XYZ file of C-alpha atoms in Angstrom:
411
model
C -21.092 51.975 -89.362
C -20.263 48.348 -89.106
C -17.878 46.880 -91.226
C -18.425 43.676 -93.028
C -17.078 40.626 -92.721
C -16.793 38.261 -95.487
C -17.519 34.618 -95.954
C -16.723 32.877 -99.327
C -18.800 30.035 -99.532
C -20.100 28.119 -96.500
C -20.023 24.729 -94.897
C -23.311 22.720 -94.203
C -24.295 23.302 -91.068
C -22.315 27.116 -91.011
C -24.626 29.605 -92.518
C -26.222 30.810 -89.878
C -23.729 30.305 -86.923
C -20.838 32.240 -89.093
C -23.540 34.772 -89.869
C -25.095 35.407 -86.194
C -21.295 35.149 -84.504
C -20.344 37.259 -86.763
C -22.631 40.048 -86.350
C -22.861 39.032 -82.884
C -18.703 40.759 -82.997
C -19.722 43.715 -84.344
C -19.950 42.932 -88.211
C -21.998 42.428 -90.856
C -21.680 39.266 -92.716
C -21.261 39.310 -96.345
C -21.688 35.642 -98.219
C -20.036 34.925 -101.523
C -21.589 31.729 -102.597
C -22.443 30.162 -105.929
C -26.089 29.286 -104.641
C -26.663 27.185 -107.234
C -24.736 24.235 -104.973
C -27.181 25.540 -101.724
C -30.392 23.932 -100.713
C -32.883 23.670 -97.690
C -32.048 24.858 -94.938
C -28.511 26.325 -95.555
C -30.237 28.124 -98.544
C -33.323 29.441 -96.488
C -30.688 30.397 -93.607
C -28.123 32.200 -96.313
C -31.864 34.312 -97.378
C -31.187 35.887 -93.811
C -27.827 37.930 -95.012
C -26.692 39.451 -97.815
C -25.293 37.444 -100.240
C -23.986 38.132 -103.897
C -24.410 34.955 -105.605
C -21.074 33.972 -107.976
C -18.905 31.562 -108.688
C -16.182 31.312 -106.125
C -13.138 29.560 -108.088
C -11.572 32.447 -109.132
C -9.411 35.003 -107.219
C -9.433 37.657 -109.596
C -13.359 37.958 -110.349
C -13.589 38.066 -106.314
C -10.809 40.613 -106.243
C -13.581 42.673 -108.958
C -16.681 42.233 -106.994
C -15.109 43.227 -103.736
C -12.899 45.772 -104.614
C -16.173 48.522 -104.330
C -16.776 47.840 -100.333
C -14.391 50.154 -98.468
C -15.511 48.589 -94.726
C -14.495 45.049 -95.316
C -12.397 43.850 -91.820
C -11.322 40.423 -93.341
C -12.442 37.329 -95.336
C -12.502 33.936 -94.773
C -14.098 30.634 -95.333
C -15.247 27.502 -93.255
C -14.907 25.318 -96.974
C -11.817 23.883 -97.308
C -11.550 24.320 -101.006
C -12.415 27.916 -100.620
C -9.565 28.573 -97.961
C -6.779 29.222 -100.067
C -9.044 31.786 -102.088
C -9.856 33.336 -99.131
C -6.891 33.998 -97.868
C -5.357 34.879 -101.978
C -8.720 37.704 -102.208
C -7.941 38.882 -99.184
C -4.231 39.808 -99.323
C -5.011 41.224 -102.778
C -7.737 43.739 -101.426
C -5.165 44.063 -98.021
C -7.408 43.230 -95.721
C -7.288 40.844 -92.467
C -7.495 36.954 -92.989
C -6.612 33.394 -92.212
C -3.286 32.185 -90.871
C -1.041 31.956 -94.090
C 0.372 28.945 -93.551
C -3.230 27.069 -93.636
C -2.585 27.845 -97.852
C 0.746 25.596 -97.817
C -1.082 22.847 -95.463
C -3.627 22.824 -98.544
C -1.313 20.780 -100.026
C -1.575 17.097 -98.765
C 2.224 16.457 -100.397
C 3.626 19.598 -98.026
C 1.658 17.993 -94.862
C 3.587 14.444 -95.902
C 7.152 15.769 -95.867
C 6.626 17.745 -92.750
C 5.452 14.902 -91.150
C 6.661 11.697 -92.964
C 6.785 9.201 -89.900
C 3.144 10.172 -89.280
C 2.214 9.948 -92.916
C 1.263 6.895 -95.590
C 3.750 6.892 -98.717
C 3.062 9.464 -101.138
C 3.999 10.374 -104.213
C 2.760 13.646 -105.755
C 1.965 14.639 -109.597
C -0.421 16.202 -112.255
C -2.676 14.355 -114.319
C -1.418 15.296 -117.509
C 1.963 13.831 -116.177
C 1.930 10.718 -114.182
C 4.745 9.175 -112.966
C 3.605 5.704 -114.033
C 6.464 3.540 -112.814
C 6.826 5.331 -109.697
C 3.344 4.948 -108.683
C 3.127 1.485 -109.852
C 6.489 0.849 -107.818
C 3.926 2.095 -104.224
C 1.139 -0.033 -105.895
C 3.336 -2.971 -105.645
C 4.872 -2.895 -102.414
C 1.528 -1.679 -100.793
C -0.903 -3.946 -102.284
C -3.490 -0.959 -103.055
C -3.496 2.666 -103.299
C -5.434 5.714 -102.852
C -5.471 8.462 -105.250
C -7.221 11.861 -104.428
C -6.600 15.956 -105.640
C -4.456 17.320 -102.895
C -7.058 20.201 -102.564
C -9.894 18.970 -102.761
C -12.856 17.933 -99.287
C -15.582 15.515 -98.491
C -13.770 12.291 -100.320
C -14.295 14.370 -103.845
C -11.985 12.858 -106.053
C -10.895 10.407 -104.344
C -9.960 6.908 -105.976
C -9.017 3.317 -104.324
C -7.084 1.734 -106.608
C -6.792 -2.029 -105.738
C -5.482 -3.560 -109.233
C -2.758 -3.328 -111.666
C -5.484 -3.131 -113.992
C -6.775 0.323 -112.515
C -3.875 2.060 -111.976
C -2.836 2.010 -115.681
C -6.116 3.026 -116.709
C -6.499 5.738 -114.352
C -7.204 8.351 -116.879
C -10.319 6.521 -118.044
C -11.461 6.182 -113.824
C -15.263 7.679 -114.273
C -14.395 9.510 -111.030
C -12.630 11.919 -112.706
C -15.471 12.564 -115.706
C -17.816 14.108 -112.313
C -14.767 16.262 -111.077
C -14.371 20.873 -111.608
C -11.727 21.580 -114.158
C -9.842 23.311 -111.292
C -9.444 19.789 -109.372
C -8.377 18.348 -112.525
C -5.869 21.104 -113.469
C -4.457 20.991 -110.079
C -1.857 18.379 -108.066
C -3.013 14.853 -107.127
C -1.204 12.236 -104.901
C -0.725 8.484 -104.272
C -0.995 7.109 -101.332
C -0.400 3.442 -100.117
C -3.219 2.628 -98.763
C -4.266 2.224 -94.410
C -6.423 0.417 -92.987
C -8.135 1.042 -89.679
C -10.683 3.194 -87.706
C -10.638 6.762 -89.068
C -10.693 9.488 -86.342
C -9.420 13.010 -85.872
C -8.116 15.892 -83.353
C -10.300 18.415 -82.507
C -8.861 21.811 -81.593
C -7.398 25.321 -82.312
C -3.853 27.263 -82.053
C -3.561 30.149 -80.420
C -0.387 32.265 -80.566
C 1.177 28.859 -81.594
C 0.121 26.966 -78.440
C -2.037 24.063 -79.558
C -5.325 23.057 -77.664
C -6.777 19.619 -77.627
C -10.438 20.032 -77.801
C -11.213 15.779 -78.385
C -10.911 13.289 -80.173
C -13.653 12.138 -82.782
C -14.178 8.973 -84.052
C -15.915 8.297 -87.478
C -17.897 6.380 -89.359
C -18.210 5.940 -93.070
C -20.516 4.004 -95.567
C -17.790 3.711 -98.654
C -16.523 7.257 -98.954
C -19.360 9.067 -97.630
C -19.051 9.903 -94.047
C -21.990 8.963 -92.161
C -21.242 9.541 -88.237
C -19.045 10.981 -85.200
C -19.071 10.257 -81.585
C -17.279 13.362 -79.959
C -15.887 13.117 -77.482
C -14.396 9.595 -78.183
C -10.926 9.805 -76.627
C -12.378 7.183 -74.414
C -12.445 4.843 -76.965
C -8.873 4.836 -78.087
C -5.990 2.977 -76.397
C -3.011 5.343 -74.150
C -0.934 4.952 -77.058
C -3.299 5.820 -80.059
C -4.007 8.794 -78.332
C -0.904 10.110 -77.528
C 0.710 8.949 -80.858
C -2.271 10.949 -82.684
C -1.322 13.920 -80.762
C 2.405 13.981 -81.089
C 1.792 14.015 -84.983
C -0.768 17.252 -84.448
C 1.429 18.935 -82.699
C 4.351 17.835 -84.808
C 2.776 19.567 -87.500
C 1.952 22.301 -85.879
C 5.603 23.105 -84.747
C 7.261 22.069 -87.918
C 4.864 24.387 -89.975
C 4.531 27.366 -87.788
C 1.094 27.529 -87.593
C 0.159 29.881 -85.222
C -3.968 31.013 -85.688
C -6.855 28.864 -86.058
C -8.625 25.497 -85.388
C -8.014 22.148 -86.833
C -9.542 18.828 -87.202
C -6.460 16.148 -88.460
C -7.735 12.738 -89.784
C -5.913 9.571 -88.247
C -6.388 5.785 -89.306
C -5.504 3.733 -86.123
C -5.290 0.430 -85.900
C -4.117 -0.533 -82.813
C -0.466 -0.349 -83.649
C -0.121 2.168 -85.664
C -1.837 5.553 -86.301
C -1.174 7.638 -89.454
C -1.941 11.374 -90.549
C -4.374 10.842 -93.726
C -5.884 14.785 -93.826
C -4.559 18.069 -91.935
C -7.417 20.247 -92.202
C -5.804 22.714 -90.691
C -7.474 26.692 -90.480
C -10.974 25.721 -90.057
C -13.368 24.011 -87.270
C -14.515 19.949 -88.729
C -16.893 20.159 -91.276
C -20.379 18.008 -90.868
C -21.715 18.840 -87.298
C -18.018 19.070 -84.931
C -18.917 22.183 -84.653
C -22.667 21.238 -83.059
C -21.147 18.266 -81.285
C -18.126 20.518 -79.522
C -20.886 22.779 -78.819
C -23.005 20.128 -76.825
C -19.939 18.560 -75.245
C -18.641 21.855 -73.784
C -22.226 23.271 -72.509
C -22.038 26.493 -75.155
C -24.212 27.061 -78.196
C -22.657 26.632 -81.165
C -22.642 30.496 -81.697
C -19.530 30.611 -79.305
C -17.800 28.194 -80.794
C -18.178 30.247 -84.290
C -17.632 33.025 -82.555
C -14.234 31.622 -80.722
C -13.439 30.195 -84.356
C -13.622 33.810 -86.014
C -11.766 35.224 -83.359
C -8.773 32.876 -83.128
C -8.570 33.109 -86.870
C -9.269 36.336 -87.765
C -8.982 38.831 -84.742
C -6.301 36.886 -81.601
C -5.934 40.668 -79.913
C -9.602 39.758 -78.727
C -9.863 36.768 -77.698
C -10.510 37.400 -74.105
C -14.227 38.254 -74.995
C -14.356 34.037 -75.174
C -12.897 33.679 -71.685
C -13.927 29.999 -70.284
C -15.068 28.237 -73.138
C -13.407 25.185 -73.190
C -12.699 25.057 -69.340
C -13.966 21.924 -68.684
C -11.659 18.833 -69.239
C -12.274 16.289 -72.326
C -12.781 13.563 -69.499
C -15.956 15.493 -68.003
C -17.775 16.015 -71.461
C -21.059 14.253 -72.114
C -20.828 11.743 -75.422
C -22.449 12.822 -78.642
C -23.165 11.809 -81.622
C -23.670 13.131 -85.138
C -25.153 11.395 -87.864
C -24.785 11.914 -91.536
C -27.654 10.212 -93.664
C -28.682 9.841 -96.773
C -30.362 6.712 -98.874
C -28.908 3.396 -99.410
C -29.870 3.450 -103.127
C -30.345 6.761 -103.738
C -33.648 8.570 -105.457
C -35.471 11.094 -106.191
C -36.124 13.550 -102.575
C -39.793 14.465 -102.400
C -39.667 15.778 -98.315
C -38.126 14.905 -94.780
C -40.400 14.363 -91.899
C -39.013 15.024 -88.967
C -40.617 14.176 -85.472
C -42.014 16.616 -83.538
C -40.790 17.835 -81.204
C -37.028 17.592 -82.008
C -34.407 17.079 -79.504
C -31.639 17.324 -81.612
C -30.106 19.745 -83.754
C -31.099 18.885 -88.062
C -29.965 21.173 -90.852
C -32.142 19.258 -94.055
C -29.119 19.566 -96.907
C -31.001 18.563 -100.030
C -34.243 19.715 -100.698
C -37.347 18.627 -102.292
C -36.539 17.207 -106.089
C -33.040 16.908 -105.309
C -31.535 13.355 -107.274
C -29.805 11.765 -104.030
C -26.971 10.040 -104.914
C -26.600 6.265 -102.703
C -24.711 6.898 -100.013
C -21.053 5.577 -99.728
C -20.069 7.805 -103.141
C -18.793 11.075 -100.898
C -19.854 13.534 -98.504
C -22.602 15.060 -101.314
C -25.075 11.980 -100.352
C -26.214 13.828 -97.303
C -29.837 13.969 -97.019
C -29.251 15.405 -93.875
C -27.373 16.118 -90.224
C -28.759 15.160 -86.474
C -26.589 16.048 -83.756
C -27.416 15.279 -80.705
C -26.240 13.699 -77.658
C -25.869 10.101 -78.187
C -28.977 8.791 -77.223
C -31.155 11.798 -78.805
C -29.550 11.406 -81.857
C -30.566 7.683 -82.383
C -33.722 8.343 -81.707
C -34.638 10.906 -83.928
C -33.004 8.648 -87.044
C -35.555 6.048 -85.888
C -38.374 8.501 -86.097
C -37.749 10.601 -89.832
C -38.987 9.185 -92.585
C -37.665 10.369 -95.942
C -40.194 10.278 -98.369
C -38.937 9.622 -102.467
C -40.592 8.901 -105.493
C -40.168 5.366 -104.450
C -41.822 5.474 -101.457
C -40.543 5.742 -97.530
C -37.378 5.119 -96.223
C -35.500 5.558 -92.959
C -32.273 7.440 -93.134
C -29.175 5.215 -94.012
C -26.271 5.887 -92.176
């Protein structure tokens, strides 16, 4: 009898790669997802496993509707808010899971005094006590700030404060009238603020050994992200590069991580370059996982597969022998875009071109209310991965069709 493994919520593009690698292991994938937030195509692809459909916030109802299945081999989860749940349900129920130290790393505070001459100024606190003078001490020496939950994904929370004006009203910010209670009951952080090109290291430790996978380089419109070139360590100067690197595997060292993949956020700027987000314990979010696919010559199914296995189950690792043998300098460029609609609407379908050369996963689905793009990562209509030139193309070619008519994606 195969036992199960279990998933706790899912990233976009993850459903059915997490689901095939993992029975493609062994197990039998068991989703616990609130499906009320899935739509499309992760929705349709989640219909292909069993799933019990639940809210996911809370360790102890998990702990209850797990604590019947006698055959689960470990739990996990490729959403970053979910990690730290994960990893909680699973030591309750004393079963396998993520690296341990990926819960500490949660904390964007613990990443900046590991690492402080990699990381912006920061200043931690709760909402229902802020240290007004201190943070208005950063505000004034670095002209603007950035305010965000420390657990939180996808720019969700996140506030750019740029006057006196807002910082002392920061209760009243509407941001935080859209946010879960948890985020609000939880620790926040000022940061001065950095400005440059946002990138990050791909890659995964094994036995504490870091590998460099790439680099990416990003794209935003506001705070949504809306594209990645991978590999783009091309693009970036000797020193960026290597500076980037030393603060990855700075971290690393200095918090003894020893399991899993990562994808660490770096403004550069040509002088400088400055740890913004760790991610650390799960593959990028959006498409990385598509693009790393492409770049290496795999399908993404060994990539999940490699992920699972690092994370979960290091004693077999050898059954991904070769997967990233070929350097970063031989990979073929590609690119991953993000879109969604400049003014938002009301979704009525997608029409894709036939026949597509690129990978889509369609996010929202039809009568969705699309938020305008540049508010955070939930403005995706949807994701093309491709190789570079592929992946342009198709954009040109869908047509999103709203209650206002046709548009092209905006990314």
């Amino acid at each position: 009898m195969k036992k199960r493994l279990v998933f706790i919520e899912s990233s976009d593009i993850g459903v059915k790669y997490s689901g095939q690698a993992a029975r493609a292991l062994g197990f039998e994938p068991l989703f616990l997802c609130d499906l009320r937030h899935y739509q499309a195509d992760p929705r349709a692809q989640l219909s292909e496993f069993e799933v019990i459909d639940c809210p996911t916030a809370n360790i102890d109802d998990l702990g209850r509707r797990l604590q019947s299945y006698t055959d689960i081999a470990a739990i996990t989860s490729f959403a970053d808010i979910r990690m730290r749940i994960a990893y909680e349900t699973a030591r309750r129920l004393g079963v396998q899971s993520i690296d341990p130290t990926v819960c500490a790393l949660k904390d964007k505070s613990t990443v900046q005094g590991l690492v402080p001459e990699f990381s912006p100024s920061t200043i931690a606190f709760t909402l229902d006590k802020v240290p007004s003078a201190e943070i208005s001490a950063l505000f004034q020496r670095a002209g603007s700030l950035i305010i965000k939950p420390v657990d939180s994904a996808g720019a969700l929370g996140l506030m750019a404060i740029s006057s006196q004006n807002e910082l002392t009203q920061l209760r009243e910010q509407p941001t935080l009238k859209e946010l879960p209670s948890e985020l609000l009951r939880g620790r926040w952080i000022a940061q001065s603020f950095v400005s440059g090109e946002l990138i990050s290291v791909e890659g995964f430790v094994s036995g504490g050994r870091a590998r460099i996978l790439g680099v990416s380089r990003r794209k935003k419109v506001g705070a949504t992200e809306s594209g990645s070139t991978f590999p783009a360590d091309h693009t970036l100067s000797a020193g960026e590069r290597e500076r980037a690197i030393a603060g990855v595997l700075a971290l690393i060292e200095r918090s003894r991580y020893l399991r899993g993949y990562f994808h660490i956020e770096f403004i550069v700027d040509g002088r400088d370059c400055t740890l913004i987000d760790a991610n650390i314990g799960r593959i990028g979010g959006g498409a990385v996982a598509e693009q790393i696919a492409l770049a290496y010559g795999h399908d993404p199914v060994d990539v999940f597969k490699h992920v699972l296995l690092t994370s979960l189950f290091p004693e077999r690792l050898n059954e991904c022998g070769g997967l990233y043998a070929r350097p970063v300098k031989e990979l073929e460029e590609t690119f991953a875009i993000l879109y969604g609609l400049e003014k938002g609407g009301s979704l009525h379908r997608v029409r894709l071109p036939q026949p597509l050369t690129t990978f889509h996963t369609q996010v929202l689905g039809e009568g969705a209310k699309v938020s305008p793009m540049g508010r955070d990562d939930w403005s995706w209509i949807g994701i093309i991965c491709g190789r570079t030139a592929d992946s342009v193309r198709v954009a040109s070619e869908i047509e999103i069709i709203t209650d206002e008519g046709a548009f092209k994606p905006y990314y």
